[in-house]
Amino acid sequence: MLRDTFKHKGKRLQLAAIVEGKGVKDKKVLEAIKTIPRHLFMDSSFEDHAYQDKAFPIAADQTISQPYTVAYQTELLEIKKGDSVLEIGTGSGYQTAVLCELGAKVYSIERQQELFKKTKIFLSKLGYRPKFLSFGDGYKGLPQYAPFDKIIVTAGAPFVPKALLAQLKVGGRLVIPVGENVQVMTLYVRTSEKGFDKKEFGDFRFVPLLEDKN
Ligand code: SAH
C-alpha cells in the first residue's frame, strides 16, 4: 500500500526544482521535499497530482498545503537540529514530516479527530517519530511542553493567539499566516521576555484556524 517508486522520486526532484525556482534557498528544506513521498499523504484519487506545486483536499474538508508554502514557512523558521517545534494544524502530516526530516523535535496539534487519528497512524507507518501528536485546540498551544524554539501555524489565523507568543522561547520564531480571506505570512521573533520583532511577507491562502467549539 505505501508504495514509493523511482518515478515518484523523479517527480519529487522536479517539484523541489520548481520550489527552488520560486525563491526557496534552504538546501535542507529542498532536500526534505526530494525525500518525502508526498503522494502517500494524499487520497489515492489525487495521487497523480501529488508532485504538482498545489494544495489538495484531504479528509474532513481540509487541505494538504502547497509544497511552496510548506517550504516557505519552514525556511522562515530557520530550523536547527534538535529545535523543539510546535506545529498548529497537523492535517495530512506532510509539514510534520518536513520538520522531522530537519531533525526537529516536533509537537503538533490537530482539532479534527478523524485527521488526528489517521495521521498519527500514518506517520508512524512511514517511520516519522514526532515527539507528541495532540488532539486539541491550537489556539491554546501546548503549555505542558512550552517554551518552544519555533512555532508554525498551518491554518489562516484571524489574529495571533496570545498563548502562542507566550510559549515561544526568547530568541524563538513564530511563523503564522494572519488574516480572514487572504493571509499575510507573518514572522515574530521574541527578542526579550516582553519584546517581539514582527516582519510581514507575502499573501497566502489557508483553510481557517477554527476556534474550538467543543
Ligand atoms: N500542516 C498541514 C496543513 C493542513 S490544513 C499539512 O501539511 O497537511 C490546516 C489544518 O489545521 C487542518 O487539518 C485543520 O483541521 C487544522 N486546524 C484548524 N483549526 C485548528 C485549531 N484551532 N487547532 C488545531 N488544528 C486546527
mmCIF file of C-alpha atoms and ligand atoms in Angstrom:
data_model
loop_
_atom_site.group_PDB
_atom_site.id
_atom_site.type_symbol
_atom_site.label_atom_id
_atom_site.label_comp_id
_atom_site.label_asym_id
_atom_site.label_seq_id
_atom_site.Cartn_x
_atom_site.Cartn_y
_atom_site.Cartn_z
ATOM 1 C CA MET A 1 0.000 0.000 0.000
ATOM 2 C CA LEU A 2 2.710 2.514 0.915
ATOM 3 C CA ARG A 3 4.410 2.289 -2.454
ATOM 4 C CA ASP A 4 7.166 4.667 -3.492
ATOM 5 C CA THR A 5 8.929 4.279 -6.842
ATOM 6 C CA PHE A 6 11.759 5.810 -8.891
ATOM 7 C CA LYS A 7 9.098 7.561 -10.920
ATOM 8 C CA HIS A 8 7.762 9.231 -7.793
ATOM 9 C CA LYS A 9 11.301 10.105 -6.731
ATOM 10 C CA GLY A 10 11.959 11.684 -10.138
ATOM 11 C CA LYS A 11 8.834 13.795 -9.844
ATOM 12 C CA ARG A 12 9.928 14.938 -6.402
ATOM 13 C CA LEU A 13 13.233 16.201 -7.800
ATOM 14 C CA GLN A 14 11.252 18.248 -10.334
ATOM 15 C CA LEU A 15 8.976 19.552 -7.598
ATOM 16 C CA ALA A 16 11.969 20.629 -5.493
ATOM 17 C CA ALA A 17 13.361 22.437 -8.562
ATOM 18 C CA ILE A 18 10.045 24.280 -9.012
ATOM 19 C CA VAL A 19 10.001 25.313 -5.345
ATOM 20 C CA GLU A 20 13.629 26.449 -5.619
ATOM 21 C CA GLY A 21 12.725 28.389 -8.767
ATOM 22 C CA LYS A 22 10.099 30.280 -6.768
ATOM 23 C CA GLY A 23 12.805 31.527 -4.408
ATOM 24 C CA VAL A 24 13.305 28.961 -1.636
ATOM 25 C CA LYS A 25 17.051 28.672 -0.986
ATOM 26 C CA ASP A 26 17.357 26.498 2.132
ATOM 27 C CA LYS A 27 19.063 23.318 0.890
ATOM 28 C CA LYS A 28 17.826 21.211 3.783
ATOM 29 C CA VAL A 29 14.232 22.198 3.106
ATOM 30 C CA LEU A 30 14.630 21.351 -0.595
ATOM 31 C CA GLU A 31 16.223 18.044 0.400
ATOM 32 C CA ALA A 32 13.188 17.228 2.550
ATOM 33 C CA ILE A 33 10.889 17.803 -0.441
ATOM 34 C CA LYS A 34 13.072 15.464 -2.501
ATOM 35 C CA THR A 35 12.847 12.819 0.223
ATOM 36 C CA ILE A 36 9.243 12.783 1.484
ATOM 37 C CA PRO A 37 6.759 10.691 -0.554
ATOM 38 C CA ARG A 38 4.037 13.366 -0.746
ATOM 39 C CA HIS A 39 1.776 11.129 -2.850
ATOM 40 C CA LEU A 40 1.292 8.887 0.197
ATOM 41 C CA PHE A 41 -0.063 11.830 2.217
ATOM 42 C CA MET A 42 -2.946 12.293 -0.210
ATOM 43 C CA ASP A 43 -6.116 10.398 -1.062
ATOM 44 C CA SER A 44 -5.450 7.949 -3.873
ATOM 45 C CA SER A 45 -7.796 9.897 -6.169
ATOM 46 C CA PHE A 46 -5.345 12.816 -6.088
ATOM 47 C CA GLU A 47 -2.143 10.776 -6.136
ATOM 48 C CA ASP A 48 -1.358 11.699 -9.727
ATOM 49 C CA HIS A 49 -1.304 15.353 -8.711
ATOM 50 C CA ALA A 50 0.937 14.898 -5.682
ATOM 51 C CA TYR A 51 4.020 16.405 -7.311
ATOM 52 C CA GLN A 52 2.343 19.497 -8.664
ATOM 53 C CA ASP A 53 3.029 22.583 -6.621
ATOM 54 C CA LYS A 54 -0.568 22.821 -5.432
ATOM 55 C CA ALA A 55 -2.709 22.358 -2.349
ATOM 56 C CA PHE A 56 -5.174 19.434 -2.461
ATOM 57 C CA PRO A 57 -8.148 18.256 -0.417
ATOM 58 C CA ILE A 58 -7.544 15.684 2.318
ATOM 59 C CA ALA A 59 -10.056 14.277 4.817
ATOM 60 C CA ALA A 60 -12.512 16.362 6.889
ATOM 61 C CA ASP A 61 -12.698 19.261 4.377
ATOM 62 C CA GLN A 62 -9.069 20.160 4.995
ATOM 63 C CA THR A 63 -6.125 20.545 2.648
ATOM 64 C CA ILE A 64 -2.526 19.468 2.340
ATOM 65 C CA SER A 65 -0.671 22.759 1.910
ATOM 66 C CA GLN A 66 1.062 23.686 -1.330
ATOM 67 C CA PRO A 67 4.699 22.483 -1.283
ATOM 68 C CA TYR A 68 5.970 26.018 -1.946
ATOM 69 C CA THR A 69 4.027 27.275 1.078
ATOM 70 C CA VAL A 70 5.370 24.466 3.280
ATOM 71 C CA ALA A 71 8.911 25.220 2.108
ATOM 72 C CA TYR A 72 8.478 28.987 2.527
ATOM 73 C CA GLN A 73 7.168 28.705 6.083
ATOM 74 C CA THR A 74 9.820 26.161 7.031
ATOM 75 C CA GLU A 75 12.596 28.351 5.635
ATOM 76 C CA LEU A 76 11.347 31.282 7.741
ATOM 77 C CA LEU A 77 11.534 29.097 10.854
ATOM 78 C CA GLU A 78 15.315 28.532 10.405
ATOM 79 C CA ILE A 79 15.141 25.072 11.961
ATOM 80 C CA LYS A 80 18.250 23.773 13.661
ATOM 81 C CA LYS A 81 18.666 20.113 14.534
ATOM 82 C CA GLY A 82 17.194 19.443 17.987
ATOM 83 C CA ASP A 83 14.911 22.520 17.979
ATOM 84 C CA SER A 84 11.626 21.926 19.737
ATOM 85 C CA VAL A 85 8.918 22.929 17.281
ATOM 86 C CA LEU A 86 5.190 23.312 17.830
ATOM 87 C CA GLU A 87 3.000 22.901 14.770
ATOM 88 C CA ILE A 88 -0.646 24.003 14.773
ATOM 89 C CA GLY A 89 -2.714 22.022 12.246
ATOM 90 C CA THR A 90 -1.242 18.547 11.755
ATOM 91 C CA GLY A 91 -3.573 17.844 8.819
ATOM 92 C CA SER A 92 -2.029 15.267 6.478
ATOM 93 C CA GLY A 93 1.232 15.273 8.442
ATOM 94 C CA TYR A 94 3.294 16.457 5.470
ATOM 95 C CA GLN A 95 4.610 19.568 7.213
ATOM 96 C CA THR A 96 5.216 17.438 10.323
ATOM 97 C CA ALA A 97 7.344 15.095 8.204
ATOM 98 C CA VAL A 98 9.340 18.027 6.797
ATOM 99 C CA LEU A 99 10.111 19.207 10.332
ATOM 100 C CA CYS A 100 11.105 15.672 11.373
ATOM 101 C CA GLU A 101 13.437 15.412 8.337
ATOM 102 C CA LEU A 102 15.157 18.599 9.531
ATOM 103 C CA GLY A 103 15.871 16.969 12.873
ATOM 104 C CA ALA A 104 13.340 18.938 14.921
ATOM 105 C CA LYS A 105 11.555 17.599 17.978
ATOM 106 C CA VAL A 106 8.019 18.067 16.737
ATOM 107 C CA TYR A 107 4.852 18.666 18.739
ATOM 108 C CA SER A 108 1.725 19.029 16.624
ATOM 109 C CA ILE A 109 -1.923 19.809 17.352
ATOM 110 C CA GLU A 110 -4.967 18.930 15.214
ATOM 111 C CA ARG A 111 -8.588 19.792 16.060
ATOM 112 C CA GLN A 112 -10.240 17.314 13.662
ATOM 113 C CA GLN A 113 -10.361 13.970 15.415
ATOM 114 C CA GLU A 114 -10.581 11.973 12.192
ATOM 115 C CA LEU A 115 -7.407 13.565 10.814
ATOM 116 C CA PHE A 116 -5.622 13.336 14.137
ATOM 117 C CA LYS A 117 -6.194 9.561 14.336
ATOM 118 C CA LYS A 118 -5.455 8.848 10.690
ATOM 119 C CA THR A 119 -2.270 10.927 10.559
ATOM 120 C CA LYS A 120 -0.925 9.552 13.829
ATOM 121 C CA ILE A 121 -1.044 6.001 12.456
ATOM 122 C CA PHE A 122 0.181 7.024 9.030
ATOM 123 C CA LEU A 123 3.269 8.938 10.217
ATOM 124 C CA SER A 124 4.400 6.040 12.362
ATOM 125 C CA LYS A 125 3.948 3.646 9.416
ATOM 126 C CA LEU A 126 6.229 5.894 7.370
ATOM 127 C CA GLY A 127 8.777 5.900 10.196
ATOM 128 C CA TYR A 128 8.347 9.517 11.328
ATOM 129 C CA ARG A 129 8.510 9.985 15.085
ATOM 130 C CA PRO A 130 7.140 13.330 16.212
ATOM 131 C CA LYS A 131 7.542 13.796 19.977
ATOM 132 C CA PHE A 132 3.850 14.360 20.549
ATOM 133 C CA LEU A 133 0.706 14.496 18.403
ATOM 134 C CA SER A 134 -2.178 16.120 20.187
ATOM 135 C CA PHE A 135 -5.909 16.231 19.532
ATOM 136 C CA GLY A 136 -6.984 19.662 20.661
ATOM 137 C CA ASP A 137 -7.209 23.371 20.105
ATOM 138 C CA GLY A 138 -4.165 25.040 18.620
ATOM 139 C CA TYR A 139 -5.219 28.455 19.921
ATOM 140 C CA LYS A 140 -4.116 27.225 23.344
ATOM 141 C CA GLY A 141 -0.774 25.803 22.244
ATOM 142 C CA LEU A 142 0.790 23.100 24.416
ATOM 143 C CA PRO A 143 1.711 24.768 27.739
ATOM 144 C CA GLN A 144 2.915 21.451 29.197
ATOM 145 C CA TYR A 145 5.742 21.272 26.604
ATOM 146 C CA ALA A 146 6.485 25.006 26.337
ATOM 147 C CA PRO A 147 8.596 27.002 25.711
ATOM 148 C CA PHE A 148 9.361 26.151 22.082
ATOM 149 C CA ASP A 149 12.252 27.229 19.877
ATOM 150 C CA LYS A 150 9.898 27.555 16.921
ATOM 151 C CA ILE A 151 6.131 27.622 16.342
ATOM 152 C CA ILE A 152 4.425 27.206 12.965
ATOM 153 C CA VAL A 153 0.731 27.725 12.285
ATOM 154 C CA THR A 154 -0.518 25.980 9.132
ATOM 155 C CA ALA A 155 -4.060 27.412 9.048
ATOM 156 C CA GLY A 156 -5.185 31.001 8.496
ATOM 157 C CA ALA A 157 -5.404 32.786 11.844
ATOM 158 C CA PRO A 158 -7.819 35.740 12.181
ATOM 159 C CA PHE A 159 -5.485 37.075 14.902
ATOM 160 C CA VAL A 160 -2.267 35.982 16.620
ATOM 161 C CA PRO A 161 -3.159 33.782 19.619
ATOM 162 C CA LYS A 162 -1.542 35.220 22.773
ATOM 163 C CA ALA A 163 -0.833 31.713 24.106
ATOM 164 C CA LEU A 164 1.443 31.011 21.132
ATOM 165 C CA LEU A 165 3.525 34.161 21.666
ATOM 166 C CA ALA A 166 3.738 33.270 25.364
ATOM 167 C CA GLN A 167 5.010 29.750 24.573
ATOM 168 C CA LEU A 168 7.941 30.973 22.467
ATOM 169 C CA LYS A 169 11.493 30.974 23.892
ATOM 170 C CA VAL A 170 13.401 34.252 23.902
ATOM 171 C CA GLY A 171 15.168 34.133 20.532
ATOM 172 C CA GLY A 172 12.416 31.876 19.197
ATOM 173 C CA ARG A 173 10.453 32.304 15.967
ATOM 174 C CA LEU A 174 6.708 32.084 15.282
ATOM 175 C CA VAL A 175 5.572 31.834 11.648
ATOM 176 C CA ILE A 176 1.851 32.433 11.219
ATOM 177 C CA PRO A 177 -0.421 33.367 8.303
ATOM 178 C CA VAL A 178 -2.680 36.154 9.613
ATOM 179 C CA GLY A 179 -5.937 37.311 8.026
ATOM 180 C CA GLU A 180 -9.515 36.355 7.186
ATOM 181 C CA ASN A 181 -9.840 35.664 3.439
ATOM 182 C CA VAL A 182 -6.230 36.216 2.481
ATOM 183 C CA GLN A 183 -3.424 35.776 4.974
ATOM 184 C CA VAL A 184 -0.188 37.709 5.304
ATOM 185 C CA MET A 185 2.700 35.439 6.248
ATOM 186 C CA THR A 186 3.979 36.927 9.474
ATOM 187 C CA LEU A 187 7.157 36.213 11.440
ATOM 188 C CA TYR A 188 7.505 37.071 15.132
ATOM 189 C CA VAL A 189 10.931 36.839 16.727
ATOM 190 C CA ARG A 190 10.931 37.021 20.509
ATOM 191 C CA THR A 191 13.689 39.470 21.431
ATOM 192 C CA SER A 192 13.124 39.520 25.212
ATOM 193 C CA GLU A 193 10.571 38.482 27.810
ATOM 194 C CA LYS A 194 8.249 41.256 26.634
ATOM 195 C CA GLY A 195 9.665 42.155 23.217
ATOM 196 C CA PHE A 196 8.739 40.802 19.771
ATOM 197 C CA ASP A 197 10.000 41.822 16.335
ATOM 198 C CA LYS A 198 7.337 41.452 13.649
ATOM 199 C CA LYS A 199 8.015 41.080 9.921
ATOM 200 C CA GLU A 200 5.450 40.589 7.173
ATOM 201 C CA PHE A 201 5.946 38.606 3.989
ATOM 202 C CA GLY A 202 3.677 37.784 1.035
ATOM 203 C CA ASP A 203 -0.012 36.886 0.780
ATOM 204 C CA PHE A 204 -1.103 33.257 1.088
ATOM 205 C CA ARG A 205 -4.397 31.393 1.307
ATOM 206 C CA PHE A 206 -5.061 28.797 4.010
ATOM 207 C CA VAL A 207 -8.090 26.987 5.422
ATOM 208 C CA PRO A 208 -9.175 28.825 8.579
ATOM 209 C CA LEU A 209 -7.765 28.255 12.054
ATOM 210 C CA LEU A 210 -11.037 27.440 13.803
ATOM 211 C CA GLU A 211 -11.782 28.155 17.426
ATOM 212 C CA ASP A 212 -12.700 25.104 19.418
ATOM 213 C CA LYS A 213 -16.427 24.653 19.668
ATOM 214 C CA ASN A 214 -16.322 21.580 21.882
HETATM 215 N N1 SAH B 1 0.157 21.088 8.044
HETATM 216 C C1 SAH B 1 -0.933 20.510 7.288
HETATM 217 C C2 SAH B 1 -1.879 21.582 6.801
HETATM 218 C C3 SAH B 1 -3.298 21.161 6.972
HETATM 219 S S1 SAH B 1 -4.502 22.428 6.713
HETATM 220 C C4 SAH B 1 -0.405 19.658 6.156
HETATM 221 O O1 SAH B 1 0.783 19.736 5.845
HETATM 222 O O2 SAH B 1 -1.162 18.867 5.594
HETATM 223 C C5 SAH B 1 -4.711 23.086 8.343
HETATM 224 C C6 SAH B 1 -5.091 22.133 9.441
HETATM 225 O O3 SAH B 1 -5.341 22.905 10.611
HETATM 226 C C7 SAH B 1 -6.374 21.334 9.189
HETATM 227 O O4 SAH B 1 -6.095 19.969 9.324
HETATM 228 C C8 SAH B 1 -7.330 21.835 10.277
HETATM 229 O O5 SAH B 1 -8.212 20.827 10.758
HETATM 230 C C9 SAH B 1 -6.361 22.281 11.349
HETATM 231 N N2 SAH B 1 -6.925 23.245 12.308
HETATM 232 C C10 SAH B 1 -7.821 24.236 12.088
HETATM 233 N N3 SAH B 1 -8.078 24.905 13.232
HETATM 234 C C11 SAH B 1 -7.302 24.332 14.202
HETATM 235 C C12 SAH B 1 -7.127 24.564 15.611
HETATM 236 N N4 SAH B 1 -7.764 25.529 16.258
HETATM 237 N N5 SAH B 1 -6.270 23.761 16.276
HETATM 238 C C13 SAH B 1 -5.587 22.769 15.649
HETATM 239 N N6 SAH B 1 -5.725 22.499 14.334
HETATM 240 C C14 SAH B 1 -6.566 23.265 13.614
#
